[in-house]
PDB file of C-alpha atoms in Angstrom:
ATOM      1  CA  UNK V 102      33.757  91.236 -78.423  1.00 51.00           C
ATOM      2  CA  UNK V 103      37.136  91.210 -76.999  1.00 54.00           C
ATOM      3  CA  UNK V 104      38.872  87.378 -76.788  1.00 53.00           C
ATOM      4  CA  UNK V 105      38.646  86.896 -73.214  1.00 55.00           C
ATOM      5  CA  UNK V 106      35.234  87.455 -73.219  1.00 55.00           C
ATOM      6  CA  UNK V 107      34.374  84.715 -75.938  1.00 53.00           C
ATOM      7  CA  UNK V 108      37.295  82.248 -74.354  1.00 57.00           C
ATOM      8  CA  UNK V 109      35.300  82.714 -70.631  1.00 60.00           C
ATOM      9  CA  UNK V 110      32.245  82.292 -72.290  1.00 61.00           C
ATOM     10  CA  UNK V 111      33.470  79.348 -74.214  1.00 61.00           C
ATOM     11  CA  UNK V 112      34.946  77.644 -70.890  1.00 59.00           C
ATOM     12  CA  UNK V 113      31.814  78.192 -69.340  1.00 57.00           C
ATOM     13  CA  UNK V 114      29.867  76.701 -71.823  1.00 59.00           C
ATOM     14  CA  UNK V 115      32.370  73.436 -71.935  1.00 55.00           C
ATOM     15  CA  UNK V 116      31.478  73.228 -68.026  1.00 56.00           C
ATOM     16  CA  UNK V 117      28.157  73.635 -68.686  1.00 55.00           C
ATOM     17  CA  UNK V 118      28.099  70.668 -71.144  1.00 56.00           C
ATOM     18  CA  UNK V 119      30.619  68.299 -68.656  1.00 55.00           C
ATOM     19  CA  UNK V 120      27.812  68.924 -66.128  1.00 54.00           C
ATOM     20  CA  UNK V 121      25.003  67.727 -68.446  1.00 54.00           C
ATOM     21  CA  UNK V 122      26.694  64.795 -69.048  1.00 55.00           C
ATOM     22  CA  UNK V 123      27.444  64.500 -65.693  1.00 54.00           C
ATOM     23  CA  UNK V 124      23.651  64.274 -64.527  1.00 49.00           C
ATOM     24  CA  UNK V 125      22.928  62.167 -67.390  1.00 51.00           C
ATOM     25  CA  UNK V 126      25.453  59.845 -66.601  1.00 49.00           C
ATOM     26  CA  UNK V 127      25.469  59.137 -63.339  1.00 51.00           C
ATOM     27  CA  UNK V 128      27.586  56.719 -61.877  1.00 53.00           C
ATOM     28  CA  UNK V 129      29.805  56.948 -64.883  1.00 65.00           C
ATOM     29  CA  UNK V 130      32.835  59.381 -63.272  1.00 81.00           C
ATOM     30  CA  UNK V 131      36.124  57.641 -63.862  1.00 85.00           C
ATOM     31  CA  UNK V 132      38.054  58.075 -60.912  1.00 88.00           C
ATOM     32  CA  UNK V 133      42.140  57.332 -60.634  1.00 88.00           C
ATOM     33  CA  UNK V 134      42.694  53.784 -60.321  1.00 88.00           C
ATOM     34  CA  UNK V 135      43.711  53.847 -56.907  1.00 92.00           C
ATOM     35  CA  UNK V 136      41.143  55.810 -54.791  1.00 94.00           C
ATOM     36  CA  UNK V 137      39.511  54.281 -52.413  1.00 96.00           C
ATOM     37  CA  UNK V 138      37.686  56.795 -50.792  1.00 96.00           C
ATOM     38  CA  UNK V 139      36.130  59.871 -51.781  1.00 97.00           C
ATOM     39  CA  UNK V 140      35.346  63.395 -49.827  1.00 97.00           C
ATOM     40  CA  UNK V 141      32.310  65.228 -51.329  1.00 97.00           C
ATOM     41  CA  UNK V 142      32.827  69.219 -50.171  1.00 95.00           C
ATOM     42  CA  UNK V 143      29.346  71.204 -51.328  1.00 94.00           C
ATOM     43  CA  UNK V 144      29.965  74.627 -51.052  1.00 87.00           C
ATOM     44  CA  UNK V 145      33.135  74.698 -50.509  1.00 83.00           C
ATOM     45  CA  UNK V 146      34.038  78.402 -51.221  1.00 81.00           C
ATOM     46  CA  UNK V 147      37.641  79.132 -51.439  1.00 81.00           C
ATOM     47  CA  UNK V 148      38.911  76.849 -49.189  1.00 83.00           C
ATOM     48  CA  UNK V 149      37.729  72.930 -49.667  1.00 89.00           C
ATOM     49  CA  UNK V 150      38.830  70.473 -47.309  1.00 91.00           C
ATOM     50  CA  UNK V 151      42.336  69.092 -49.033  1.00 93.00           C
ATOM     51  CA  UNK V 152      43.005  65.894 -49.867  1.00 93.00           C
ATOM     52  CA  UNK V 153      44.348  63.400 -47.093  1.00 93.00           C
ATOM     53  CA  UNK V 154      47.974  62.026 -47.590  1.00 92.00           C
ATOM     54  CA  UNK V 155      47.333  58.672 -48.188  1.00 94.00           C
ATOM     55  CA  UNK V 156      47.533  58.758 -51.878  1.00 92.00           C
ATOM     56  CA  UNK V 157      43.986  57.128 -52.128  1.00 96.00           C
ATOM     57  CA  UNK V 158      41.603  59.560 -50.826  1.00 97.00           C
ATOM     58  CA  UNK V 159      40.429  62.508 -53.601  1.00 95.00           C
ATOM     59  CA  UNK V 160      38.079  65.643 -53.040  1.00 95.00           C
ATOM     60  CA  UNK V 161      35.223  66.831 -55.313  1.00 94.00           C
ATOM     61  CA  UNK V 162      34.676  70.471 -54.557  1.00 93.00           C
ATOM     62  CA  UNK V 163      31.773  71.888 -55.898  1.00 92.00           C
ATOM     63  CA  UNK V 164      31.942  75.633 -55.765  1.00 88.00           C
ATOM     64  CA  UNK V 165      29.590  77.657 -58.450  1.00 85.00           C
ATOM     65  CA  UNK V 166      30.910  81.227 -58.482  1.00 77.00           C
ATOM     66  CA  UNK V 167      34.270  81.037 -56.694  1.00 70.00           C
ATOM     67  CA  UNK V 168      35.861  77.835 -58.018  1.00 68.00           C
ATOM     68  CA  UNK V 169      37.949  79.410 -60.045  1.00 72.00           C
ATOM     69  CA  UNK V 170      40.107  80.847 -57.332  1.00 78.00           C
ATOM     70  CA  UNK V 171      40.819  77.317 -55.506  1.00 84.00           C
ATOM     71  CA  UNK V 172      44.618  76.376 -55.366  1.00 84.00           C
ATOM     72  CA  UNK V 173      45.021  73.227 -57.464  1.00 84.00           C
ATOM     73  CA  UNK V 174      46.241  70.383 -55.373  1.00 89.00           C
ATOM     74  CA  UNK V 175      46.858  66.860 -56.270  1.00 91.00           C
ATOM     75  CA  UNK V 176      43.837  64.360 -55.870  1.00 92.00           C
ATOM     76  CA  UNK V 177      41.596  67.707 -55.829  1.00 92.00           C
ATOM     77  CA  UNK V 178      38.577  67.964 -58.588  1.00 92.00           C
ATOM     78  CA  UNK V 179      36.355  71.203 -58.498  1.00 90.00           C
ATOM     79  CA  UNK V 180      33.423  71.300 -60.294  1.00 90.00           C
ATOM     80  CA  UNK V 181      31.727  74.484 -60.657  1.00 87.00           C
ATOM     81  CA  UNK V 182      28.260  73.968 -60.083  1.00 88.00           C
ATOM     82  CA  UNK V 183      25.714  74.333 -57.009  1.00 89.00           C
ATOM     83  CA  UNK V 184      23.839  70.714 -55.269  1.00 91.00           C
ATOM     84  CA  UNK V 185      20.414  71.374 -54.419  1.00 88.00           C
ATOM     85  CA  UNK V 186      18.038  69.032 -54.445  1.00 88.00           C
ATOM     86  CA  UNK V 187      16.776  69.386 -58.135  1.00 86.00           C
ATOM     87  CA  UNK V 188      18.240  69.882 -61.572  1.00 82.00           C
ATOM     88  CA  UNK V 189      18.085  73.654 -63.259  1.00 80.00           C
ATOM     89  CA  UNK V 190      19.417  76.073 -63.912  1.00 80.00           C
ATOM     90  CA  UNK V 191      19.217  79.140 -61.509  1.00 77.00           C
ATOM     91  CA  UNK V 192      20.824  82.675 -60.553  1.00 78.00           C
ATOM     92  CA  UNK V 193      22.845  82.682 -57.355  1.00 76.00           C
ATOM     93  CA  UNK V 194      23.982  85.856 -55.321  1.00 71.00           C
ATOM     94  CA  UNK V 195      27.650  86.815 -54.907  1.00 70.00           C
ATOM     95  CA  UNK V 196      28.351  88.378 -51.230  1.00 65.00           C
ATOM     96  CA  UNK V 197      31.312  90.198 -49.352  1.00 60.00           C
ATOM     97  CA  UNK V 198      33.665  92.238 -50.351  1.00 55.00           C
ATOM     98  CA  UNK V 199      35.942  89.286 -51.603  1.00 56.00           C
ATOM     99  CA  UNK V 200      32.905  87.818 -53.150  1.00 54.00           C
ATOM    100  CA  UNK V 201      33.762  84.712 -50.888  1.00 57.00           C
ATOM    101  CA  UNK V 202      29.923  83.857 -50.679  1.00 64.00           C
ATOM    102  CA  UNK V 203      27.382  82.946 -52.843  1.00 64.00           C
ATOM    103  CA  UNK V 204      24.128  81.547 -51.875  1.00 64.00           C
ATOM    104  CA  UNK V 205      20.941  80.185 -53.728  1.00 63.00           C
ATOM    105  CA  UNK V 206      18.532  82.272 -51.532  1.00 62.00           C
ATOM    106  CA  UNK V 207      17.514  85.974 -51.725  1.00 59.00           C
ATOM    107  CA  UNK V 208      19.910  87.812 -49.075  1.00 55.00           C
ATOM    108  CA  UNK V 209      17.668  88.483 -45.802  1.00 53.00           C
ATOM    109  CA  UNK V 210      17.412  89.868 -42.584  1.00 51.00           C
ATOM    110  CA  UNK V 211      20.520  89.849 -40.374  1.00 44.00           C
ATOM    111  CA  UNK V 212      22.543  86.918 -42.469  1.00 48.00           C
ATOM    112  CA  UNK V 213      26.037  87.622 -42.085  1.00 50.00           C
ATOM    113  CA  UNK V 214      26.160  87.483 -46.133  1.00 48.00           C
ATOM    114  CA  UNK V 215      23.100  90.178 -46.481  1.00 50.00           C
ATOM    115  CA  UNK V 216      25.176  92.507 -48.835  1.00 57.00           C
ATOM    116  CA  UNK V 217      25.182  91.708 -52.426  1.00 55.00           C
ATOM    117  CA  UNK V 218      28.418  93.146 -54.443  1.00 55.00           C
ATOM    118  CA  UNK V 219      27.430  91.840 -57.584  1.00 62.00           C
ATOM    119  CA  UNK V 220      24.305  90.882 -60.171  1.00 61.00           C
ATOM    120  CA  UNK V 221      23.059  87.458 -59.608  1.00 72.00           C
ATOM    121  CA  UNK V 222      24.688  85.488 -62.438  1.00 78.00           C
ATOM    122  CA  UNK V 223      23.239  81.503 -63.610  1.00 83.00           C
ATOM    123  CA  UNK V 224      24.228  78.912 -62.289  1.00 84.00           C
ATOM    124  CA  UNK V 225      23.963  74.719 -63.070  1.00 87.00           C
ATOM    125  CA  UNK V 226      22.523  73.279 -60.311  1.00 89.00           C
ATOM    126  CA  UNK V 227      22.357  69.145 -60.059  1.00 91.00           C
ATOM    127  CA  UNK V 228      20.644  67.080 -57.768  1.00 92.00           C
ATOM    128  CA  UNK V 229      22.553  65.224 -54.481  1.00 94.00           C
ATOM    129  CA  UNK V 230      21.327  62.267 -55.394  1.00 93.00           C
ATOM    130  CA  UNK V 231      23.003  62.824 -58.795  1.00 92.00           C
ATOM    131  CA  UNK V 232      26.636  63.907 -57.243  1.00 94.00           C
ATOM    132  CA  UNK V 233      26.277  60.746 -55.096  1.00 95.00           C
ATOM    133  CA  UNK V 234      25.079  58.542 -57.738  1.00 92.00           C
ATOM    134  CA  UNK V 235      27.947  59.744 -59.937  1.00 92.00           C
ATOM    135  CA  UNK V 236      30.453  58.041 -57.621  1.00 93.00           C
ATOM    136  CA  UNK V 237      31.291  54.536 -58.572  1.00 91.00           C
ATOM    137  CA  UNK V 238      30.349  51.983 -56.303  1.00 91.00           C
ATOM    138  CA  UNK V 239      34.191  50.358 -55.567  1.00 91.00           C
ATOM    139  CA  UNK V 240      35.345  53.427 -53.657  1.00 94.00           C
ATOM    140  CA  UNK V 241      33.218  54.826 -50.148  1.00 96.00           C
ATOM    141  CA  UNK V 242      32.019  58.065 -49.727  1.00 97.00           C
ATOM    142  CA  UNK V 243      34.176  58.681 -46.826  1.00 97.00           C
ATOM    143  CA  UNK V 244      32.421  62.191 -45.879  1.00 97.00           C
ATOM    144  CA  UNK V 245      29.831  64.304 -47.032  1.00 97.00           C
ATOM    145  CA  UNK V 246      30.825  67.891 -46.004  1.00 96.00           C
ATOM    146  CA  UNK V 247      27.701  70.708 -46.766  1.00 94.00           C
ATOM    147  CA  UNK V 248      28.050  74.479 -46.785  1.00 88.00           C
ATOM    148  CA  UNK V 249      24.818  75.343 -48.520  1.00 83.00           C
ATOM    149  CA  UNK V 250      23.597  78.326 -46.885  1.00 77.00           C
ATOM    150  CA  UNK V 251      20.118  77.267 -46.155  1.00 77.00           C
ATOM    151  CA  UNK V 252      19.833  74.709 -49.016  1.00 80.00           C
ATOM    152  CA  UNK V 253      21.611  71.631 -47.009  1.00 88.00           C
ATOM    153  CA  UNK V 254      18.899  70.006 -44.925  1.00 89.00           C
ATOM    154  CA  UNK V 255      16.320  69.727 -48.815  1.00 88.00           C
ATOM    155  CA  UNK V 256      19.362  68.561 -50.747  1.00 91.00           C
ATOM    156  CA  UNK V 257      20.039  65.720 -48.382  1.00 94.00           C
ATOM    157  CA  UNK V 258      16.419  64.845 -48.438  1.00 93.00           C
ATOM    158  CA  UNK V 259      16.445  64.643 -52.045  1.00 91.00           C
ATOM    159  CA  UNK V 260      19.468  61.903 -52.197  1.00 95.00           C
ATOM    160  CA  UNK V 261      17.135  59.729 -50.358  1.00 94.00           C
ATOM    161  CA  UNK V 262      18.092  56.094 -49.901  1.00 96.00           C
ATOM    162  CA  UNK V 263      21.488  57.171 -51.604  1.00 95.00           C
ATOM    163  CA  UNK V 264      22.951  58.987 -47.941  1.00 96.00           C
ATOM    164  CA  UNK V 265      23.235  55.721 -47.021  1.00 97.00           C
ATOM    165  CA  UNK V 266      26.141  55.083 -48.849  1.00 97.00           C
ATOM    166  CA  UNK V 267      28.020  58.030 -46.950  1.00 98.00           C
ATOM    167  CA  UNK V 268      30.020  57.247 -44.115  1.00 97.00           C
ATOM    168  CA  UNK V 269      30.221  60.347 -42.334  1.00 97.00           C
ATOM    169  CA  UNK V 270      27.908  63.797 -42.773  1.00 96.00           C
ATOM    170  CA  UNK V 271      29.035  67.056 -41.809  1.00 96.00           C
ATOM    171  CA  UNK V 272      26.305  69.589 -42.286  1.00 92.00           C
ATOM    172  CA  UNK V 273      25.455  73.530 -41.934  1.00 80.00           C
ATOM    173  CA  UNK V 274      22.476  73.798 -40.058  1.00 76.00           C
ATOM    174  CA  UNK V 275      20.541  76.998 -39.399  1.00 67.00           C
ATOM    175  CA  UNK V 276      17.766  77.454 -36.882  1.00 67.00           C
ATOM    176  CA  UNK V 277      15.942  80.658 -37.532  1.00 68.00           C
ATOM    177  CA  UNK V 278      15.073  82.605 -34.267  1.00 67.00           C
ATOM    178  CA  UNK V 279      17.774  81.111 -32.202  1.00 64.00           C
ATOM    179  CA  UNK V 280      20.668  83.686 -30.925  1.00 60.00           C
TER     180      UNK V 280
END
């Protein structure tokens, strides 16, 4: 095997294992001392929301397939996994050209994302509740941003009582048969 492909396969087993611990410790991320507020961006593809100015406001990205590509930036964290509503492990579909999307769900119908330019590769998938959990109680979840292409409306669900800690919800919504 040729030494990039053990050191990717390596690095994606380390992620693998920081997730793990992740869901197992929730509530245990150690955040820099001074933020106050945290920005949760699910799905964020190449492009997550960047961090506010104010020295005291971070974003967690997660972004399974594409993470890799996003800029680093100060008080930005990516972690490449997908949210869903349950813990597993499952394959996700690359789409585009640019393989900018990825998505949970069999490509169908007319969805802008219908053509598949790669195999489905596995993905770690944790829970909402989990990724909300994880945050420690001292600083707000200022906003809750989803992008999960079809997957949104079950994750939030799933976090139950634990939306209420979020201030502010911005969320993908699709409603089949509409124009």
């Amino acid at each position: 095997r040729s030494q990039s492909t053990m050191g990717s396969r390596r690095a994606r087993m380390r992620e693998l294992a920081w997730l793990l611990l992740l869901r197992d410790a929730a509530g245990m991320i150690a955040l820099p001392a001074n933020t106050s507020r945290v920005i949760l961006n699910i799905g964020s593809h190449v492009t997550p929301i960047r961090p506010p100015d104010d020295g005291s406001t971070i974003v967690i990205a997660f972004e399974p397939v594409v993470g890799c590509r996003i800029k680093p930036r100060p008080r930005l964290y990516v972690v490449h996994a997908a949210v869903a509503a349950d813990t597993s492990l499952s394959t996700m579909g690359v789409y585009h050209a640019n393989q900018g999307s990825s998505s949970l769900s069999p490509a169908y119908g007319s969805m802008d994302f219908a053509h598949q330019v790669q195999p489905s590769i596995i993905v770690p998938v944790l829970p909402m509740r989990t990724v909300i959990a994880s945050i420690p109680v001292e600083s707000e979840i200022w906003l809750l941003k989803t992008d999960m292409q079809g997957w949104d409306y079950a994750a939030l669900v799933g976090a139950g009582e634990l939306l209420r800690r979020v201030h502010y919800i911005r969320s993908e919504c699709w409603l089949p048969n509409t124009p």
